[in-house]
Amino acid sequence: MRRTLVAANWKMNGNKASNEALLDAFKKGFDGSADTAIFPPALYIPQLAESLKGTDIAFGVQNAYFQESGAFTGELALSMVKEFGCQYVLIGHSERREIFGETDALVAEKVAATLAAGLIPMLCVGETLAERESGVTETVVKTQIDAVLAKVGIAAFETIVVAYEPVWAIGTGKTASPEQAQEVHAFIRQLLVAEDAAVAAKTRILYGGSVKAASAEALFGQPDIDGGLVGGASLIADEFVAICNAAQG
Ligand code: 13P
């Protein structure tokens, strides 16, 4: 009942020419077996809107602010994001949390504002290596999810997509094993089940962290892994096409 969703997080990479090449190759190779969304740097959103017109490939921004307008230099309002045809907003990526100091409270504000704007939040959670090694993975993930639950309530998780991205697996080549990932995905789903089982059964929980074509099928085959959020491999057309096509619907 949960259709696989594979998302590309291009992070701060690309240029007009390389984006066009990547999008063209993706449009040619993608077999439609999953839902897909692409998160380019925000300046390239109009380029994606044009290129993806008439396809089912969605796109969104990697970050936005929760205030409606005003003196917030450098930020993007959700109304602006919507005006340019985005469907998704990536929120609380570990790079935003670590490098830009985003707190659970700010992340929860952004999720609420994204929902209010009629957009889909893709909420990232995940533990660092030190946290995993000290055995607090579940506590960390629960705290991150609870902050959002407290702000928007369980019903919002029919819309929200959760992305579990262990920080130690991001950009390191160290993919969590399918079993390791499934364990945390099942834990996240249980957190939601405790609030409302019917909603929890609908929430898509994606895995992110060094997903490659070679690992995608085994990851997506786990019962609580509903797709992937792909960084580095999403910049390589053949790899990303193969990851998307590994989805079984
Ligand atoms: P990598 O796939 O490069 O590990 O990045 C994962 C990620 O951070 C996606 O948001």
mmCIF file of C-alpha atoms and ligand atoms in Angstrom:
data_model
loop_
_atom_site.group_PDB
_atom_site.id
_atom_site.type_symbol
_atom_site.label_atom_id
_atom_site.label_comp_id
_atom_site.label_asym_id
_atom_site.label_seq_id
_atom_site.Cartn_x
_atom_site.Cartn_y
_atom_site.Cartn_z
ATOM 1 C CA MET A 1 0.000 0.000 0.000
ATOM 2 C CA ARG A 2 3.002 2.330 0.372
ATOM 3 C CA ARG A 3 4.389 3.137 -3.056
ATOM 4 C CA THR A 4 8.176 3.337 -3.130
ATOM 5 C CA LEU A 5 9.562 6.863 -3.280
ATOM 6 C CA VAL A 6 13.112 7.571 -4.376
ATOM 7 C CA ALA A 7 14.431 11.102 -3.909
ATOM 8 C CA ALA A 8 17.604 12.761 -5.142
ATOM 9 C CA ASN A 9 19.336 15.275 -2.902
ATOM 10 C CA TRP A 10 21.797 17.069 -5.141
ATOM 11 C CA LYS A 11 23.065 19.134 -2.185
ATOM 12 C CA MET A 12 25.298 22.059 -3.373
ATOM 13 C CA ASN A 13 26.288 20.476 -6.685
ATOM 14 C CA GLY A 14 25.644 20.985 -10.374
ATOM 15 C CA ASN A 15 25.357 23.719 -12.964
ATOM 16 C CA LYS A 16 22.875 24.392 -15.762
ATOM 17 C CA ALA A 17 24.637 22.153 -18.266
ATOM 18 C CA SER A 18 25.260 19.222 -15.939
ATOM 19 C CA ASN A 19 21.700 19.452 -14.574
ATOM 20 C CA GLU A 20 20.284 19.292 -18.064
ATOM 21 C CA ALA A 21 22.385 16.268 -18.964
ATOM 22 C CA LEU A 22 21.376 14.512 -15.752
ATOM 23 C CA LEU A 23 17.673 15.275 -16.186
ATOM 24 C CA ASP A 24 17.676 14.175 -19.828
ATOM 25 C CA ALA A 25 19.347 10.876 -18.998
ATOM 26 C CA PHE A 26 16.999 10.328 -16.085
ATOM 27 C CA LYS A 27 13.873 11.026 -18.127
ATOM 28 C CA LYS A 28 15.083 8.529 -20.749
ATOM 29 C CA GLY A 29 16.097 5.753 -18.384
ATOM 30 C CA PHE A 30 13.507 5.896 -15.597
ATOM 31 C CA ASP A 31 10.864 3.172 -15.982
ATOM 32 C CA GLY A 32 8.263 4.725 -13.679
ATOM 33 C CA SER A 33 8.413 1.936 -11.100
ATOM 34 C CA ALA A 34 8.604 4.388 -8.178
ATOM 35 C CA ASP A 35 7.533 7.864 -7.202
ATOM 36 C CA THR A 36 10.486 10.209 -7.536
ATOM 37 C CA ALA A 37 11.451 13.674 -6.381
ATOM 38 C CA ILE A 38 14.547 15.739 -7.045
ATOM 39 C CA PHE A 39 15.986 18.347 -4.678
ATOM 40 C CA PRO A 40 18.366 20.619 -6.626
ATOM 41 C CA PRO A 41 19.940 23.802 -5.250
ATOM 42 C CA ALA A 42 16.992 26.233 -5.111
ATOM 43 C CA LEU A 43 18.231 28.507 -7.915
ATOM 44 C CA TYR A 44 17.750 25.657 -10.377
ATOM 45 C CA ILE A 45 14.102 25.034 -9.497
ATOM 46 C CA PRO A 46 12.863 26.895 -12.629
ATOM 47 C CA GLN A 47 15.177 24.760 -14.753
ATOM 48 C CA LEU A 48 13.688 21.595 -13.262
ATOM 49 C CA ALA A 49 10.135 22.908 -13.567
ATOM 50 C CA GLU A 50 10.699 23.411 -17.280
ATOM 51 C CA SER A 51 12.547 20.166 -17.889
ATOM 52 C CA LEU A 52 10.127 17.995 -15.910
ATOM 53 C CA LYS A 53 6.939 19.505 -17.304
ATOM 54 C CA GLY A 54 4.576 16.734 -18.403
ATOM 55 C CA THR A 55 6.405 14.033 -16.396
ATOM 56 C CA ASP A 56 5.498 12.500 -13.029
ATOM 57 C CA ILE A 57 8.867 13.469 -11.584
ATOM 58 C CA ALA A 58 8.404 15.832 -8.648
ATOM 59 C CA PHE A 59 10.891 18.325 -7.267
ATOM 60 C CA GLY A 60 11.455 20.411 -4.196
ATOM 61 C CA VAL A 61 13.851 22.552 -2.208
ATOM 62 C CA GLN A 62 16.495 21.404 0.244
ATOM 63 C CA ASN A 63 15.474 23.974 2.827
ATOM 64 C CA ALA A 64 13.034 26.836 3.409
ATOM 65 C CA TYR A 65 12.108 29.141 6.284
ATOM 66 C CA PHE A 66 8.913 28.983 8.323
ATOM 67 C CA GLN A 67 8.077 32.704 8.427
ATOM 68 C CA GLU A 68 5.757 34.029 5.717
ATOM 69 C CA SER A 69 7.864 37.035 4.659
ATOM 70 C CA GLY A 70 10.000 39.792 6.049
ATOM 71 C CA ALA A 71 13.509 40.574 7.195
ATOM 72 C CA PHE A 72 15.072 37.117 6.963
ATOM 73 C CA THR A 73 18.027 37.701 4.669
ATOM 74 C CA GLY A 74 19.006 34.713 2.600
ATOM 75 C CA GLU A 75 15.911 32.661 3.354
ATOM 76 C CA LEU A 76 13.089 31.365 1.126
ATOM 77 C CA ALA A 77 9.413 31.486 2.086
ATOM 78 C CA LEU A 78 7.214 28.466 1.491
ATOM 79 C CA SER A 79 4.818 30.548 -0.618
ATOM 80 C CA MET A 80 7.757 31.199 -2.975
ATOM 81 C CA VAL A 81 8.651 27.528 -3.042
ATOM 82 C CA LYS A 82 5.060 26.719 -3.944
ATOM 83 C CA GLU A 83 4.835 29.416 -6.603
ATOM 84 C CA PHE A 84 7.630 27.722 -8.535
ATOM 85 C CA GLY A 85 5.885 24.343 -8.637
ATOM 86 C CA CYS A 86 7.675 22.485 -5.874
ATOM 87 C CA GLN A 87 5.803 19.690 -4.133
ATOM 88 C CA TYR A 88 8.373 18.739 -1.506
ATOM 89 C CA VAL A 89 10.538 20.449 1.106
ATOM 90 C CA LEU A 90 13.486 18.638 2.621
ATOM 91 C CA ILE A 91 13.623 19.509 6.306
ATOM 92 C CA GLY A 92 16.164 18.837 9.035
ATOM 93 C CA HIS A 93 18.847 17.197 6.918
ATOM 94 C CA SER A 94 21.783 16.337 9.176
ATOM 95 C CA GLU A 95 23.931 18.841 7.263
ATOM 96 C CA ARG A 96 21.408 21.575 8.141
ATOM 97 C CA ARG A 97 21.362 20.404 11.745
ATOM 98 C CA GLU A 98 25.151 20.080 12.090
ATOM 99 C CA ILE A 99 26.572 22.837 9.889
ATOM 100 C CA PHE A 100 23.781 25.393 10.220
ATOM 101 C CA GLY A 101 22.716 24.636 13.781
ATOM 102 C CA GLU A 102 19.091 23.708 13.103
ATOM 103 C CA THR A 103 17.397 22.512 16.268
ATOM 104 C CA ASP A 104 14.515 20.073 16.714
ATOM 105 C CA ALA A 105 12.302 23.062 17.558
ATOM 106 C CA LEU A 106 13.170 24.873 14.315
ATOM 107 C CA VAL A 107 12.716 21.682 12.313
ATOM 108 C CA ALA A 108 9.244 21.235 13.841
ATOM 109 C CA GLU A 109 8.328 24.861 12.939
ATOM 110 C CA LYS A 110 9.424 24.239 9.364
ATOM 111 C CA VAL A 111 7.411 21.017 9.109
ATOM 112 C CA ALA A 112 4.307 22.821 10.385
ATOM 113 C CA ALA A 113 4.750 25.730 7.967
ATOM 114 C CA THR A 114 5.378 23.376 5.051
ATOM 115 C CA LEU A 115 2.149 21.502 5.751
ATOM 116 C CA ALA A 116 0.271 24.779 6.121
ATOM 117 C CA ALA A 117 1.537 25.807 2.684
ATOM 118 C CA GLY A 118 0.152 22.605 1.179
ATOM 119 C CA LEU A 119 3.582 21.126 0.521
ATOM 120 C CA ILE A 120 5.031 17.760 1.564
ATOM 121 C CA PRO A 121 7.742 17.817 4.230
ATOM 122 C CA MET A 122 10.480 15.226 3.915
ATOM 123 C CA LEU A 123 11.681 15.074 7.501
ATOM 124 C CA CYS A 124 15.235 13.806 8.002
ATOM 125 C CA VAL A 125 16.295 12.102 11.208
ATOM 126 C CA GLY A 126 19.294 10.013 12.189
ATOM 127 C CA GLU A 127 22.079 9.434 14.674
ATOM 128 C CA THR A 128 25.794 10.203 14.501
ATOM 129 C CA LEU A 129 28.451 7.518 14.747
ATOM 130 C CA ALA A 130 29.210 8.481 18.365
ATOM 131 C CA GLU A 131 25.530 8.189 19.228
ATOM 132 C CA ARG A 132 25.242 4.767 17.574
ATOM 133 C CA GLU A 133 28.365 3.532 19.341
ATOM 134 C CA SER A 134 27.084 4.698 22.698
ATOM 135 C CA GLY A 135 23.795 2.869 22.128
ATOM 136 C CA VAL A 136 21.478 5.873 21.963
ATOM 137 C CA THR A 137 20.285 5.577 18.349
ATOM 138 C CA GLU A 138 16.668 4.996 19.352
ATOM 139 C CA THR A 139 16.668 7.809 21.910
ATOM 140 C CA VAL A 140 18.071 10.265 19.359
ATOM 141 C CA VAL A 141 15.605 9.311 16.642
ATOM 142 C CA LYS A 142 12.690 9.330 19.100
ATOM 143 C CA THR A 143 13.598 12.839 20.281
ATOM 144 C CA GLN A 144 13.742 14.081 16.671
ATOM 145 C CA ILE A 145 10.380 12.507 15.765
ATOM 146 C CA ASP A 146 8.713 13.535 19.039
ATOM 147 C CA ALA A 147 9.548 17.211 18.468
ATOM 148 C CA VAL A 148 7.583 17.099 15.214
ATOM 149 C CA LEU A 149 4.755 14.974 16.604
ATOM 150 C CA ALA A 150 4.303 17.432 19.457
ATOM 151 C CA LYS A 151 4.033 20.305 17.004
ATOM 152 C CA VAL A 152 1.868 18.885 14.195
ATOM 153 C CA GLY A 153 0.245 15.725 15.621
ATOM 154 C CA ILE A 154 0.087 12.217 14.231
ATOM 155 C CA ALA A 155 -2.463 12.905 11.461
ATOM 156 C CA ALA A 156 0.172 14.974 9.647
ATOM 157 C CA PHE A 157 2.236 11.824 9.180
ATOM 158 C CA GLU A 158 -0.170 10.764 6.434
ATOM 159 C CA THR A 159 1.520 13.521 4.438
ATOM 160 C CA ILE A 160 4.987 13.761 5.977
ATOM 161 C CA VAL A 161 7.676 11.529 4.493
ATOM 162 C CA VAL A 162 10.326 10.472 7.007
ATOM 163 C CA ALA A 163 13.902 9.932 5.840
ATOM 164 C CA TYR A 164 16.109 7.954 8.196
ATOM 165 C CA GLU A 165 19.677 8.933 7.423
ATOM 166 C CA PRO A 166 22.319 7.665 9.842
ATOM 167 C CA VAL A 167 24.929 10.432 9.778
ATOM 168 C CA TRP A 168 27.770 7.895 9.745
ATOM 169 C CA ALA A 169 26.476 6.489 6.453
ATOM 170 C CA ILE A 170 26.162 9.817 4.610
ATOM 171 C CA GLY A 171 28.818 10.340 1.955
ATOM 172 C CA THR A 172 31.072 7.747 3.602
ATOM 173 C CA GLY A 173 30.381 4.761 1.376
ATOM 174 C CA LYS A 174 29.283 2.910 4.536
ATOM 175 C CA THR A 175 25.676 1.975 3.804
ATOM 176 C CA ALA A 176 23.774 0.642 6.779
ATOM 177 C CA SER A 177 23.061 -3.022 6.129
ATOM 178 C CA PRO A 178 19.455 -3.709 5.130
ATOM 179 C CA GLU A 179 18.947 -5.316 8.562
ATOM 180 C CA GLN A 180 20.481 -2.368 10.444
ATOM 181 C CA ALA A 181 18.320 0.068 8.528
ATOM 182 C CA GLN A 182 15.168 -2.068 8.871
ATOM 183 C CA GLU A 183 15.664 -2.183 12.652
ATOM 184 C CA VAL A 184 15.518 1.607 12.946
ATOM 185 C CA HIS A 185 12.745 1.934 10.359
ATOM 186 C CA ALA A 186 10.638 -0.543 12.349
ATOM 187 C CA PHE A 187 11.373 1.442 15.499
ATOM 188 C CA ILE A 188 10.241 4.678 13.818
ATOM 189 C CA ARG A 189 7.085 3.002 12.566
ATOM 190 C CA GLN A 190 6.360 1.720 16.087
ATOM 191 C CA LEU A 191 6.640 5.283 17.413
ATOM 192 C CA LEU A 192 3.932 6.259 14.936
ATOM 193 C CA VAL A 193 1.857 3.108 15.553
ATOM 194 C CA ALA A 194 1.740 4.036 19.244
ATOM 195 C CA GLU A 195 -0.039 7.246 18.196
ATOM 196 C CA ASP A 196 -2.247 5.908 15.382
ATOM 197 C CA ALA A 197 -1.729 2.563 13.647
ATOM 198 C CA ALA A 198 -3.744 3.496 10.547
ATOM 199 C CA VAL A 199 -1.631 6.591 9.940
ATOM 200 C CA ALA A 200 1.602 4.712 10.673
ATOM 201 C CA ALA A 201 0.717 2.136 8.028
ATOM 202 C CA LYS A 202 0.631 4.922 5.452
ATOM 203 C CA THR A 203 3.773 6.874 6.384
ATOM 204 C CA ARG A 204 6.595 6.440 3.931
ATOM 205 C CA ILE A 205 9.951 5.993 5.658
ATOM 206 C CA LEU A 206 12.932 6.326 3.319
ATOM 207 C CA TYR A 207 16.505 5.263 3.971
ATOM 208 C CA GLY A 208 19.421 7.564 3.137
ATOM 209 C CA GLY A 209 23.167 7.111 3.446
ATOM 210 C CA SER A 210 25.430 5.893 0.630
ATOM 211 C CA VAL A 211 22.579 4.235 -1.289
ATOM 212 C CA LYS A 212 23.947 2.831 -4.546
ATOM 213 C CA ALA A 213 22.470 0.827 -7.398
ATOM 214 C CA ALA A 214 24.119 -2.246 -5.895
ATOM 215 C CA SER A 215 22.463 -1.836 -2.491
ATOM 216 C CA ALA A 216 19.084 -0.381 -3.461
ATOM 217 C CA GLU A 217 17.127 -3.549 -4.115
ATOM 218 C CA ALA A 218 18.027 -5.218 -0.814
ATOM 219 C CA LEU A 219 17.249 -2.029 1.109
ATOM 220 C CA PHE A 220 13.928 -1.433 -0.648
ATOM 221 C CA GLY A 221 13.005 -5.079 -0.064
ATOM 222 C CA GLN A 222 12.835 -4.570 3.717
ATOM 223 C CA PRO A 223 9.301 -4.383 5.098
ATOM 224 C CA ASP A 224 9.601 -0.895 6.608
ATOM 225 C CA ILE A 225 11.893 0.698 4.022
ATOM 226 C CA ASP A 226 9.703 2.549 1.541
ATOM 227 C CA GLY A 227 12.391 4.000 -0.698
ATOM 228 C CA GLY A 228 15.539 6.067 -0.519
ATOM 229 C CA LEU A 229 16.982 9.552 -0.228
ATOM 230 C CA VAL A 230 20.066 9.509 -2.396
ATOM 231 C CA GLY A 231 22.969 11.967 -2.334
ATOM 232 C CA GLY A 232 26.167 11.218 -4.259
ATOM 233 C CA ALA A 233 24.723 8.480 -6.458
ATOM 234 C CA SER A 234 21.905 10.783 -7.578
ATOM 235 C CA LEU A 235 24.477 12.885 -9.447
ATOM 236 C CA ILE A 236 25.402 9.929 -11.659
ATOM 237 C CA ALA A 237 22.618 9.356 -14.165
ATOM 238 C CA ASP A 238 23.052 5.600 -14.616
ATOM 239 C CA GLU A 239 23.288 4.999 -10.887
ATOM 240 C CA PHE A 240 20.205 7.030 -10.052
ATOM 241 C CA VAL A 241 18.176 5.461 -12.857
ATOM 242 C CA ALA A 242 19.165 1.999 -11.616
ATOM 243 C CA ILE A 243 18.262 2.901 -8.012
ATOM 244 C CA CYS A 244 14.824 4.168 -9.052
ATOM 245 C CA ASN A 245 14.232 1.204 -11.325
ATOM 246 C CA ALA A 246 15.159 -1.178 -8.471
ATOM 247 C CA ALA A 247 11.903 -0.172 -6.776
ATOM 248 C CA GLN A 248 9.111 -2.679 -7.080
ATOM 249 C CA GLY A 249 6.319 -0.139 -7.097
HETATM 250 P P1 13P B 1 24.943 10.035 0.180
HETATM 251 O O1 13P B 1 23.997 9.199 -0.644
HETATM 252 O O2 13P B 1 25.947 10.785 -0.624
HETATM 253 O O3 13P B 1 25.533 9.249 1.315
HETATM 254 O O4 13P B 1 24.041 11.180 0.854
HETATM 255 C C1 13P B 1 22.893 10.821 1.537
HETATM 256 C C2 13P B 1 22.160 12.060 1.875
HETATM 257 O O5 13P B 1 22.583 12.836 2.701
HETATM 258 C C3 13P B 1 20.901 12.324 1.154
HETATM 259 O O6 13P B 1 20.193 13.338 1.752
#
